[in-house]
Amino acid sequence: MFSRNRVVRVFTLILALALTLACTQAFAGHGAPKAKKTGILLVAFGTTVEEARPALDRMGERVRAAHPDVPVRWAYTAKMIRTKLRSEGIAAPSPAEALAGMAEEGFTHVAVQSLHTIPGEEFHGLLQTAQAFEGLPKGLTRVSVGLPLIGTSADAEAVATALAAGLPAERAPGEPVVFMGHGTSHPADICYPGLQYYLWRLDPDLLVGTVEGSPSFDDVLAALKVRKAKRVWLMPLMAVAGDHARNDMAGDEEDSWASQLARQGMEPRAVLHGTADSAPVSAIWLRHLDDALERLN
Ligand code: CO
């Protein structure tokens, strides 16, 4: 004969088992680990200059060639540029919009690659956004961010080598080449003087100047005068040859770099190709993307 106590205990056990099973099944339905889906998000400052956009397309093609099985999406960090592109009917998501969209598409792991030149304001904002998107409920499991073009001293040396390999064929030895970077009040502005160091180790006539940082255009002008420069090549040190390259560097206005050099009796020759156009420079971004993909594991 079973005691009444024993019956209650057995009944409780069966109930507990049934509940556990029910809970496990419910959990298997909603909380099962999602299938891993890896994606790449390429993030550029962006450009409103139509002729400059193919440089980004080429970068996208290089990324797809290197990672044919990984879907690629784009985002742009400049709000002003996103607004302008949208007004022209061009899709231009912010990094946050793109990451949210990728989570909705079922991506679990995203390698975000910055196509900025230095780890300045745009890059640090991107880093914060990426970190905020990692591990949200029903969101992305892992988000890694690849360094911009110049992330380390070794990168600065590699960029100098890549720039020196991509000089215009018509440039004669001894003719100065000025690379125009953006420049910033952010501490990462030190990347430009850092790059200048490695350029000078290769060729004393390769100069860096910036629109808003250091070295300034006056620094460049002083260096050109010391060299008694005649013909001077101007090349953008930006992913695309956009507004700064076409106006501040090569434009006809009297305060453009080209106009100021002409007034000094020099012969400016502007090259309107962004660094994303250059295969040797792009290879450095691609290496940073490889690192970011590796860090997803
Ligand atoms: Co600017």
PDB file of C-alpha atoms and ligand atoms in Angstrom:
ATOM      1  CA  MET A   1       0.000   0.000   0.000  1.00  0.00           C
ATOM      2  CA  PHE A   2       1.292   3.522  -0.860  1.00  0.00           C
ATOM      3  CA  SER A   3       1.005   6.048   1.861  1.00  0.00           C
ATOM      4  CA  ARG A   4      -0.899   9.210   1.015  1.00  0.00           C
ATOM      5  CA  ASN A   5       2.340  11.124   1.524  1.00  0.00           C
ATOM      6  CA  ARG A   6       4.099   9.011  -1.053  1.00  0.00           C
ATOM      7  CA  VAL A   7       1.331   9.558  -3.619  1.00  0.00           C
ATOM      8  CA  VAL A   8       1.616  13.306  -3.157  1.00  0.00           C
ATOM      9  CA  ARG A   9       5.406  13.119  -3.586  1.00  0.00           C
ATOM     10  CA  VAL A  10       5.165  11.073  -6.805  1.00  0.00           C
ATOM     11  CA  PHE A  11       2.468  13.391  -8.154  1.00  0.00           C
ATOM     12  CA  THR A  12       4.632  16.445  -7.374  1.00  0.00           C
ATOM     13  CA  LEU A  13       7.573  14.841  -9.161  1.00  0.00           C
ATOM     14  CA  ILE A  14       5.471  14.119 -12.269  1.00  0.00           C
ATOM     15  CA  LEU A  15       4.150  17.678 -12.248  1.00  0.00           C
ATOM     16  CA  ALA A  16       7.656  19.083 -11.902  1.00  0.00           C
ATOM     17  CA  LEU A  17       8.889  16.932 -14.808  1.00  0.00           C
ATOM     18  CA  ALA A  18       5.954  17.972 -16.986  1.00  0.00           C
ATOM     19  CA  LEU A  19       6.590  21.637 -16.222  1.00  0.00           C
ATOM     20  CA  THR A  20      10.300  21.299 -16.953  1.00  0.00           C
ATOM     21  CA  LEU A  21       9.555  19.636 -20.275  1.00  0.00           C
ATOM     22  CA  ALA A  22       7.012  22.310 -21.192  1.00  0.00           C
ATOM     23  CA  CYS A  23       9.490  25.062 -20.335  1.00  0.00           C
ATOM     24  CA  THR A  24      12.298  23.407 -22.279  1.00  0.00           C
ATOM     25  CA  GLN A  25      10.055  23.101 -25.318  1.00  0.00           C
ATOM     26  CA  ALA A  26       8.990  26.718 -25.051  1.00  0.00           C
ATOM     27  CA  PHE A  27      12.631  27.721 -24.752  1.00  0.00           C
ATOM     28  CA  ALA A  28      13.571  25.612 -27.763  1.00  0.00           C
ATOM     29  CA  GLY A  29      10.955  27.527 -29.732  1.00  0.00           C
ATOM     30  CA  HIS A  30      11.992  31.088 -28.840  1.00  0.00           C
ATOM     31  CA  GLY A  31      15.426  30.988 -27.331  1.00  0.00           C
ATOM     32  CA  ALA A  32      17.242  28.491 -29.548  1.00  0.00           C
ATOM     33  CA  PRO A  33      20.600  29.777 -30.758  1.00  0.00           C
ATOM     34  CA  LYS A  34      20.205  31.522 -34.122  1.00  0.00           C
ATOM     35  CA  ALA A  35      22.096  30.154 -37.111  1.00  0.00           C
ATOM     36  CA  LYS A  36      25.326  32.103 -37.508  1.00  0.00           C
ATOM     37  CA  LYS A  37      25.154  34.577 -40.369  1.00  0.00           C
ATOM     38  CA  THR A  38      28.184  36.771 -41.025  1.00  0.00           C
ATOM     39  CA  GLY A  39      28.110  40.074 -42.893  1.00  0.00           C
ATOM     40  CA  ILE A  40      30.380  42.986 -43.746  1.00  0.00           C
ATOM     41  CA  LEU A  41      29.398  46.629 -43.243  1.00  0.00           C
ATOM     42  CA  LEU A  42      31.568  49.110 -45.148  1.00  0.00           C
ATOM     43  CA  VAL A  43      31.413  52.573 -43.619  1.00  0.00           C
ATOM     44  CA  ALA A  44      32.588  55.652 -45.487  1.00  0.00           C
ATOM     45  CA  PHE A  45      32.288  59.353 -44.683  1.00  0.00           C
ATOM     46  CA  GLY A  46      30.350  59.566 -47.932  1.00  0.00           C
ATOM     47  CA  THR A  47      30.369  61.991 -50.835  1.00  0.00           C
ATOM     48  CA  THR A  48      27.823  64.050 -52.713  1.00  0.00           C
ATOM     49  CA  VAL A  49      30.107  64.337 -55.755  1.00  0.00           C
ATOM     50  CA  GLU A  50      28.795  61.931 -58.347  1.00  0.00           C
ATOM     51  CA  GLU A  51      32.150  61.474 -60.129  1.00  0.00           C
ATOM     52  CA  ALA A  52      33.753  60.495 -56.789  1.00  0.00           C
ATOM     53  CA  ARG A  53      31.350  57.649 -56.029  1.00  0.00           C
ATOM     54  CA  PRO A  54      32.870  55.015 -58.372  1.00  0.00           C
ATOM     55  CA  ALA A  55      35.930  54.908 -56.056  1.00  0.00           C
ATOM     56  CA  LEU A  56      33.669  53.502 -53.325  1.00  0.00           C
ATOM     57  CA  ASP A  57      32.083  51.071 -55.798  1.00  0.00           C
ATOM     58  CA  ARG A  58      35.545  49.784 -56.685  1.00  0.00           C
ATOM     59  CA  MET A  59      36.319  49.328 -52.994  1.00  0.00           C
ATOM     60  CA  GLY A  60      33.097  47.324 -52.673  1.00  0.00           C
ATOM     61  CA  GLU A  61      34.156  45.142 -55.615  1.00  0.00           C
ATOM     62  CA  ARG A  62      37.549  44.476 -54.022  1.00  0.00           C
ATOM     63  CA  VAL A  63      35.850  43.462 -50.765  1.00  0.00           C
ATOM     64  CA  ARG A  64      33.435  41.134 -52.594  1.00  0.00           C
ATOM     65  CA  ALA A  65      36.326  39.558 -54.521  1.00  0.00           C
ATOM     66  CA  ALA A  66      38.225  38.924 -51.274  1.00  0.00           C
ATOM     67  CA  HIS A  67      35.146  37.562 -49.425  1.00  0.00           C
ATOM     68  CA  PRO A  68      32.782  36.189 -52.085  1.00  0.00           C
ATOM     69  CA  ASP A  69      30.602  34.353 -49.535  1.00  0.00           C
ATOM     70  CA  VAL A  70      30.008  37.275 -47.177  1.00  0.00           C
ATOM     71  CA  PRO A  71      27.201  39.758 -47.980  1.00  0.00           C
ATOM     72  CA  VAL A  72      28.296  43.413 -48.018  1.00  0.00           C
ATOM     73  CA  ARG A  73      26.248  46.431 -46.885  1.00  0.00           C
ATOM     74  CA  TRP A  74      27.126  50.160 -46.817  1.00  0.00           C
ATOM     75  CA  ALA A  75      26.692  53.026 -44.357  1.00  0.00           C
ATOM     76  CA  TYR A  76      27.820  56.677 -44.268  1.00  0.00           C
ATOM     77  CA  THR A  77      28.932  58.644 -41.209  1.00  0.00           C
ATOM     78  CA  ALA A  78      28.312  62.190 -42.505  1.00  0.00           C
ATOM     79  CA  LYS A  79      24.758  63.270 -41.708  1.00  0.00           C
ATOM     80  CA  MET A  80      24.837  66.186 -44.144  1.00  0.00           C
ATOM     81  CA  ILE A  81      25.830  63.814 -46.941  1.00  0.00           C
ATOM     82  CA  ARG A  82      23.149  61.244 -46.016  1.00  0.00           C
ATOM     83  CA  THR A  83      20.487  63.944 -46.138  1.00  0.00           C
ATOM     84  CA  LYS A  84      21.666  65.161 -49.552  1.00  0.00           C
ATOM     85  CA  LEU A  85      21.856  61.629 -51.007  1.00  0.00           C
ATOM     86  CA  ARG A  86      18.357  60.787 -49.720  1.00  0.00           C
ATOM     87  CA  SER A  87      16.975  63.926 -51.335  1.00  0.00           C
ATOM     88  CA  GLU A  88      18.318  62.500 -54.625  1.00  0.00           C
ATOM     89  CA  GLY A  89      16.596  59.171 -53.943  1.00  0.00           C
ATOM     90  CA  ILE A  90      19.819  57.344 -53.067  1.00  0.00           C
ATOM     91  CA  ALA A  91      19.705  54.970 -50.079  1.00  0.00           C
ATOM     92  CA  ALA A  92      22.170  56.293 -47.499  1.00  0.00           C
ATOM     93  CA  PRO A  93      21.830  54.648 -44.069  1.00  0.00           C
ATOM     94  CA  SER A  94      23.760  55.726 -40.980  1.00  0.00           C
ATOM     95  CA  PRO A  95      25.872  53.021 -39.293  1.00  0.00           C
ATOM     96  CA  ALA A  96      23.122  52.591 -36.653  1.00  0.00           C
ATOM     97  CA  GLU A  97      20.415  52.196 -39.317  1.00  0.00           C
ATOM     98  CA  ALA A  98      22.543  49.730 -41.265  1.00  0.00           C
ATOM     99  CA  LEU A  99      23.341  47.607 -38.184  1.00  0.00           C
ATOM    100  CA  ALA A 100      19.667  47.554 -37.137  1.00  0.00           C
ATOM    101  CA  GLY A 101      18.752  46.536 -40.690  1.00  0.00           C
ATOM    102  CA  MET A 102      21.317  43.743 -40.698  1.00  0.00           C
ATOM    103  CA  ALA A 103      19.955  42.403 -37.391  1.00  0.00           C
ATOM    104  CA  GLU A 104      16.478  42.356 -38.985  1.00  0.00           C
ATOM    105  CA  GLU A 105      17.897  40.488 -41.987  1.00  0.00           C
ATOM    106  CA  GLY A 106      19.086  37.758 -39.614  1.00  0.00           C
ATOM    107  CA  PHE A 107      22.789  38.578 -39.463  1.00  0.00           C
ATOM    108  CA  THR A 108      24.408  37.541 -36.174  1.00  0.00           C
ATOM    109  CA  HIS A 109      28.041  38.534 -36.750  1.00  0.00           C
ATOM    110  CA  VAL A 110      29.064  41.766 -38.498  1.00  0.00           C
ATOM    111  CA  ALA A 111      32.551  43.007 -39.329  1.00  0.00           C
ATOM    112  CA  VAL A 112      32.326  46.788 -39.671  1.00  0.00           C
ATOM    113  CA  GLN A 113      35.122  48.248 -41.798  1.00  0.00           C
ATOM    114  CA  SER A 114      35.888  51.953 -41.483  1.00  0.00           C
ATOM    115  CA  LEU A 115      36.952  53.537 -44.769  1.00  0.00           C
ATOM    116  CA  HIS A 116      38.141  56.634 -42.944  1.00  0.00           C
ATOM    117  CA  THR A 117      41.787  57.693 -43.156  1.00  0.00           C
ATOM    118  CA  ILE A 118      42.612  58.204 -39.469  1.00  0.00           C
ATOM    119  CA  PRO A 119      40.996  57.106 -36.177  1.00  0.00           C
ATOM    120  CA  GLY A 120      39.415  60.534 -35.612  1.00  0.00           C
ATOM    121  CA  GLU A 121      35.920  61.681 -34.688  1.00  0.00           C
ATOM    122  CA  GLU A 122      34.109  59.681 -37.399  1.00  0.00           C
ATOM    123  CA  PHE A 123      35.894  56.452 -36.430  1.00  0.00           C
ATOM    124  CA  HIS A 124      35.352  56.841 -32.684  1.00  0.00           C
ATOM    125  CA  GLY A 125      31.670  57.570 -33.225  1.00  0.00           C
ATOM    126  CA  LEU A 126      31.449  54.414 -35.334  1.00  0.00           C
ATOM    127  CA  LEU A 127      33.190  52.401 -32.619  1.00  0.00           C
ATOM    128  CA  GLN A 128      30.629  53.568 -30.017  1.00  0.00           C
ATOM    129  CA  THR A 129      27.716  52.760 -32.329  1.00  0.00           C
ATOM    130  CA  ALA A 130      29.093  49.274 -33.053  1.00  0.00           C
ATOM    131  CA  GLN A 131      29.605  48.538 -29.357  1.00  0.00           C
ATOM    132  CA  ALA A 132      26.052  49.671 -28.562  1.00  0.00           C
ATOM    133  CA  PHE A 133      24.677  47.178 -31.110  1.00  0.00           C
ATOM    134  CA  GLU A 134      26.541  44.171 -29.756  1.00  0.00           C
ATOM    135  CA  GLY A 135      24.514  41.697 -27.715  1.00  0.00           C
ATOM    136  CA  LEU A 136      21.122  43.443 -27.809  1.00  0.00           C
ATOM    137  CA  PRO A 137      18.156  41.077 -27.263  1.00  0.00           C
ATOM    138  CA  LYS A 138      17.250  39.437 -30.593  1.00  0.00           C
ATOM    139  CA  GLY A 139      19.977  41.556 -32.204  1.00  0.00           C
ATOM    140  CA  LEU A 140      23.538  41.018 -33.355  1.00  0.00           C
ATOM    141  CA  THR A 141      25.661  38.627 -31.313  1.00  0.00           C
ATOM    142  CA  ARG A 142      29.042  40.063 -32.234  1.00  0.00           C
ATOM    143  CA  VAL A 143      30.162  43.265 -33.954  1.00  0.00           C
ATOM    144  CA  SER A 144      33.835  43.964 -34.643  1.00  0.00           C
ATOM    145  CA  VAL A 145      35.305  47.136 -36.150  1.00  0.00           C
ATOM    146  CA  GLY A 146      38.282  47.238 -38.520  1.00  0.00           C
ATOM    147  CA  LEU A 147      40.792  50.067 -38.103  1.00  0.00           C
ATOM    148  CA  PRO A 148      40.792  52.984 -40.552  1.00  0.00           C
ATOM    149  CA  LEU A 149      43.599  53.349 -43.098  1.00  0.00           C
ATOM    150  CA  ILE A 150      46.220  54.609 -40.636  1.00  0.00           C
ATOM    151  CA  GLY A 151      45.579  52.771 -37.376  1.00  0.00           C
ATOM    152  CA  THR A 152      49.163  52.045 -36.279  1.00  0.00           C
ATOM    153  CA  SER A 153      52.718  53.171 -37.062  1.00  0.00           C
ATOM    154  CA  ALA A 154      53.103  50.047 -39.207  1.00  0.00           C
ATOM    155  CA  ASP A 155      50.020  51.195 -41.166  1.00  0.00           C
ATOM    156  CA  ALA A 156      51.531  54.675 -41.626  1.00  0.00           C
ATOM    157  CA  GLU A 157      54.654  53.051 -43.071  1.00  0.00           C
ATOM    158  CA  ALA A 158      52.554  50.791 -45.332  1.00  0.00           C
ATOM    159  CA  VAL A 159      50.443  53.754 -46.508  1.00  0.00           C
ATOM    160  CA  ALA A 160      53.609  55.731 -47.337  1.00  0.00           C
ATOM    161  CA  THR A 161      54.870  52.811 -49.421  1.00  0.00           C
ATOM    162  CA  ALA A 162      51.471  52.420 -51.137  1.00  0.00           C
ATOM    163  CA  LEU A 163      51.258  56.158 -51.936  1.00  0.00           C
ATOM    164  CA  ALA A 164      54.808  56.182 -53.305  1.00  0.00           C
ATOM    165  CA  ALA A 165      53.868  53.213 -55.519  1.00  0.00           C
ATOM    166  CA  GLY A 166      50.889  55.117 -56.963  1.00  0.00           C
ATOM    167  CA  LEU A 167      52.492  58.375 -58.106  1.00  0.00           C
ATOM    168  CA  PRO A 168      51.477  59.792 -61.498  1.00  0.00           C
ATOM    169  CA  ALA A 169      53.546  58.260 -64.316  1.00  0.00           C
ATOM    170  CA  GLU A 170      54.315  61.773 -65.645  1.00  0.00           C
ATOM    171  CA  ARG A 171      55.888  62.911 -62.379  1.00  0.00           C
ATOM    172  CA  ALA A 172      59.644  63.391 -62.844  1.00  0.00           C
ATOM    173  CA  PRO A 173      62.002  62.617 -59.932  1.00  0.00           C
ATOM    174  CA  GLY A 174      62.479  65.705 -57.775  1.00  0.00           C
ATOM    175  CA  GLU A 175      59.028  67.128 -58.533  1.00  0.00           C
ATOM    176  CA  PRO A 176      57.184  67.528 -55.230  1.00  0.00           C
ATOM    177  CA  VAL A 177      53.957  65.605 -54.657  1.00  0.00           C
ATOM    178  CA  VAL A 178      51.574  66.984 -52.018  1.00  0.00           C
ATOM    179  CA  PHE A 179      49.003  64.616 -50.479  1.00  0.00           C
ATOM    180  CA  MET A 180      46.024  66.551 -49.169  1.00  0.00           C
ATOM    181  CA  GLY A 181      44.483  65.011 -46.038  1.00  0.00           C
ATOM    182  CA  HIS A 182      41.438  66.325 -44.205  1.00  0.00           C
ATOM    183  CA  GLY A 183      42.995  67.071 -40.829  1.00  0.00           C
ATOM    184  CA  THR A 184      41.103  67.497 -37.563  1.00  0.00           C
ATOM    185  CA  SER A 185      41.182  68.982 -34.069  1.00  0.00           C
ATOM    186  CA  HIS A 186      40.880  65.369 -32.789  1.00  0.00           C
ATOM    187  CA  PRO A 187      44.092  63.955 -31.205  1.00  0.00           C
ATOM    188  CA  ALA A 188      44.363  61.491 -34.120  1.00  0.00           C
ATOM    189  CA  ASP A 189      45.573  64.412 -36.276  1.00  0.00           C
ATOM    190  CA  ILE A 190      49.073  63.214 -35.283  1.00  0.00           C
ATOM    191  CA  CYS A 191      48.659  60.496 -37.955  1.00  0.00           C
ATOM    192  CA  TYR A 192      49.459  63.068 -40.671  1.00  0.00           C
ATOM    193  CA  PRO A 193      52.886  64.127 -39.303  1.00  0.00           C
ATOM    194  CA  GLY A 194      53.425  60.388 -38.636  1.00  0.00           C
ATOM    195  CA  LEU A 195      52.757  59.592 -42.290  1.00  0.00           C
ATOM    196  CA  GLN A 196      55.035  62.465 -43.337  1.00  0.00           C
ATOM    197  CA  TYR A 197      57.918  60.807 -41.440  1.00  0.00           C
ATOM    198  CA  TYR A 198      57.542  57.561 -43.411  1.00  0.00           C
ATOM    199  CA  LEU A 199      57.070  59.392 -46.734  1.00  0.00           C
ATOM    200  CA  TRP A 200      60.310  61.325 -46.191  1.00  0.00           C
ATOM    201  CA  ARG A 201      62.181  58.081 -45.563  1.00  0.00           C
ATOM    202  CA  LEU A 202      61.153  57.063 -49.108  1.00  0.00           C
ATOM    203  CA  ASP A 203      61.428  60.367 -50.963  1.00  0.00           C
ATOM    204  CA  PRO A 204      62.128  63.851 -49.537  1.00  0.00           C
ATOM    205  CA  ASP A 205      59.784  65.404 -52.125  1.00  0.00           C
ATOM    206  CA  LEU A 206      56.616  63.639 -50.911  1.00  0.00           C
ATOM    207  CA  LEU A 207      54.698  66.051 -48.665  1.00  0.00           C
ATOM    208  CA  VAL A 208      51.554  65.840 -46.519  1.00  0.00           C
ATOM    209  CA  GLY A 209      49.247  68.816 -45.985  1.00  0.00           C
ATOM    210  CA  THR A 210      45.788  69.047 -44.420  1.00  0.00           C
ATOM    211  CA  VAL A 211      42.735  71.257 -44.798  1.00  0.00           C
ATOM    212  CA  GLU A 212      41.956  71.522 -41.077  1.00  0.00           C
ATOM    213  CA  GLY A 213      44.922  70.079 -39.164  1.00  0.00           C
ATOM    214  CA  SER A 214      48.676  69.700 -39.200  1.00  0.00           C
ATOM    215  CA  PRO A 215      50.756  69.995 -41.376  1.00  0.00           C
ATOM    216  CA  SER A 216      48.911  73.049 -42.696  1.00  0.00           C
ATOM    217  CA  PHE A 217      48.973  74.426 -46.231  1.00  0.00           C
ATOM    218  CA  ASP A 218      51.456  77.087 -44.985  1.00  0.00           C
ATOM    219  CA  ASP A 219      53.755  74.285 -43.802  1.00  0.00           C
ATOM    220  CA  VAL A 220      53.518  72.733 -47.275  1.00  0.00           C
ATOM    221  CA  LEU A 221      54.154  76.059 -48.985  1.00  0.00           C
ATOM    222  CA  ALA A 222      57.281  76.643 -46.865  1.00  0.00           C
ATOM    223  CA  ALA A 223      58.585  73.159 -47.754  1.00  0.00           C
ATOM    224  CA  LEU A 224      57.913  73.808 -51.467  1.00  0.00           C
ATOM    225  CA  LYS A 225      59.773  77.155 -51.355  1.00  0.00           C
ATOM    226  CA  VAL A 226      62.810  75.494 -49.737  1.00  0.00           C
ATOM    227  CA  ARG A 227      62.775  73.012 -52.650  1.00  0.00           C
ATOM    228  CA  LYS A 228      62.447  75.864 -55.188  1.00  0.00           C
ATOM    229  CA  ALA A 229      59.585  73.830 -56.640  1.00  0.00           C
ATOM    230  CA  LYS A 230      58.301  74.469 -60.161  1.00  0.00           C
ATOM    231  CA  ARG A 231      55.824  71.737 -61.057  1.00  0.00           C
ATOM    232  CA  VAL A 232      53.899  70.467 -58.011  1.00  0.00           C
ATOM    233  CA  TRP A 233      51.592  67.439 -58.013  1.00  0.00           C
ATOM    234  CA  LEU A 234      48.494  67.545 -55.800  1.00  0.00           C
ATOM    235  CA  MET A 235      46.803  64.288 -54.766  1.00  0.00           C
ATOM    236  CA  PRO A 236      43.948  63.623 -52.287  1.00  0.00           C
ATOM    237  CA  LEU A 237      44.716  61.655 -49.132  1.00  0.00           C
ATOM    238  CA  MET A 238      41.026  60.828 -48.747  1.00  0.00           C
ATOM    239  CA  ALA A 239      39.048  57.753 -49.816  1.00  0.00           C
ATOM    240  CA  VAL A 240      37.342  59.705 -52.595  1.00  0.00           C
ATOM    241  CA  ALA A 241      38.232  62.783 -54.631  1.00  0.00           C
ATOM    242  CA  GLY A 242      35.163  64.648 -53.405  1.00  0.00           C
ATOM    243  CA  ASP A 243      34.351  68.218 -52.488  1.00  0.00           C
ATOM    244  CA  HIS A 244      37.652  69.004 -50.683  1.00  0.00           C
ATOM    245  CA  ALA A 245      39.769  67.541 -53.496  1.00  0.00           C
ATOM    246  CA  ARG A 246      37.805  69.212 -56.325  1.00  0.00           C
ATOM    247  CA  ASN A 247      37.367  72.606 -54.660  1.00  0.00           C
ATOM    248  CA  ASP A 248      39.875  73.218 -51.828  1.00  0.00           C
ATOM    249  CA  MET A 249      42.699  71.375 -53.596  1.00  0.00           C
ATOM    250  CA  ALA A 250      42.192  71.666 -57.347  1.00  0.00           C
ATOM    251  CA  GLY A 251      39.466  74.329 -57.695  1.00  0.00           C
ATOM    252  CA  ASP A 252      39.619  77.646 -59.573  1.00  0.00           C
ATOM    253  CA  GLU A 253      38.720  79.809 -56.555  1.00  0.00           C
ATOM    254  CA  GLU A 254      41.579  82.005 -55.450  1.00  0.00           C
ATOM    255  CA  ASP A 255      42.030  80.295 -52.070  1.00  0.00           C
ATOM    256  CA  SER A 256      42.321  76.750 -53.487  1.00  0.00           C
ATOM    257  CA  TRP A 257      45.737  75.124 -53.069  1.00  0.00           C
ATOM    258  CA  ALA A 258      46.220  75.039 -56.841  1.00  0.00           C
ATOM    259  CA  SER A 259      45.472  78.778 -57.177  1.00  0.00           C
ATOM    260  CA  GLN A 260      47.749  79.684 -54.268  1.00  0.00           C
ATOM    261  CA  LEU A 261      50.619  77.651 -55.756  1.00  0.00           C
ATOM    262  CA  ALA A 262      50.081  79.268 -59.164  1.00  0.00           C
ATOM    263  CA  ARG A 263      50.329  82.718 -57.551  1.00  0.00           C
ATOM    264  CA  GLN A 264      53.722  81.646 -56.149  1.00  0.00           C
ATOM    265  CA  GLY A 265      54.884  80.945 -59.693  1.00  0.00           C
ATOM    266  CA  MET A 266      54.543  77.168 -59.396  1.00  0.00           C
ATOM    267  CA  GLU A 267      52.712  74.855 -61.818  1.00  0.00           C
ATOM    268  CA  PRO A 268      50.131  72.816 -59.917  1.00  0.00           C
ATOM    269  CA  ARG A 269      49.032  69.491 -61.420  1.00  0.00           C
ATOM    270  CA  ALA A 270      46.045  68.004 -59.601  1.00  0.00           C
ATOM    271  CA  VAL A 271      45.207  64.297 -59.716  1.00  0.00           C
ATOM    272  CA  LEU A 272      41.576  63.579 -58.892  1.00  0.00           C
ATOM    273  CA  HIS A 273      41.752  60.017 -57.606  1.00  0.00           C
ATOM    274  CA  GLY A 274      40.839  59.073 -54.042  1.00  0.00           C
ATOM    275  CA  THR A 275      42.854  56.531 -52.075  1.00  0.00           C
ATOM    276  CA  ALA A 276      39.962  54.030 -52.450  1.00  0.00           C
ATOM    277  CA  ASP A 277      40.810  54.146 -56.178  1.00  0.00           C
ATOM    278  CA  SER A 278      44.306  52.871 -55.481  1.00  0.00           C
ATOM    279  CA  ALA A 279      44.854  49.100 -55.323  1.00  0.00           C
ATOM    280  CA  PRO A 280      47.963  49.288 -53.085  1.00  0.00           C
ATOM    281  CA  VAL A 281      46.222  51.616 -50.595  1.00  0.00           C
ATOM    282  CA  SER A 282      42.978  49.584 -50.651  1.00  0.00           C
ATOM    283  CA  ALA A 283      45.013  46.486 -49.750  1.00  0.00           C
ATOM    284  CA  ILE A 284      45.662  48.050 -46.313  1.00  0.00           C
ATOM    285  CA  TRP A 285      41.918  48.534 -45.684  1.00  0.00           C
ATOM    286  CA  LEU A 286      41.315  44.953 -46.854  1.00  0.00           C
ATOM    287  CA  ARG A 287      43.882  43.710 -44.333  1.00  0.00           C
ATOM    288  CA  HIS A 288      42.076  45.575 -41.555  1.00  0.00           C
ATOM    289  CA  LEU A 289      38.823  43.953 -42.668  1.00  0.00           C
ATOM    290  CA  ASP A 290      40.488  40.507 -42.479  1.00  0.00           C
ATOM    291  CA  ASP A 291      41.458  41.334 -38.874  1.00  0.00           C
ATOM    292  CA  ALA A 292      37.891  42.416 -38.067  1.00  0.00           C
ATOM    293  CA  LEU A 293      36.444  39.204 -39.562  1.00  0.00           C
ATOM    294  CA  GLU A 294      38.929  37.161 -37.556  1.00  0.00           C
ATOM    295  CA  ARG A 295      37.896  38.954 -34.353  1.00  0.00           C
ATOM    296  CA  LEU A 296      34.285  37.810 -34.899  1.00  0.00           C
ATOM    297  CA  ASN A 297      35.304  34.263 -33.933  1.00  0.00           C
TER     298      ASN A 297
HETATM  299 CO    CO B   1      35.519  68.505 -44.442  1.00  0.00          CO
END
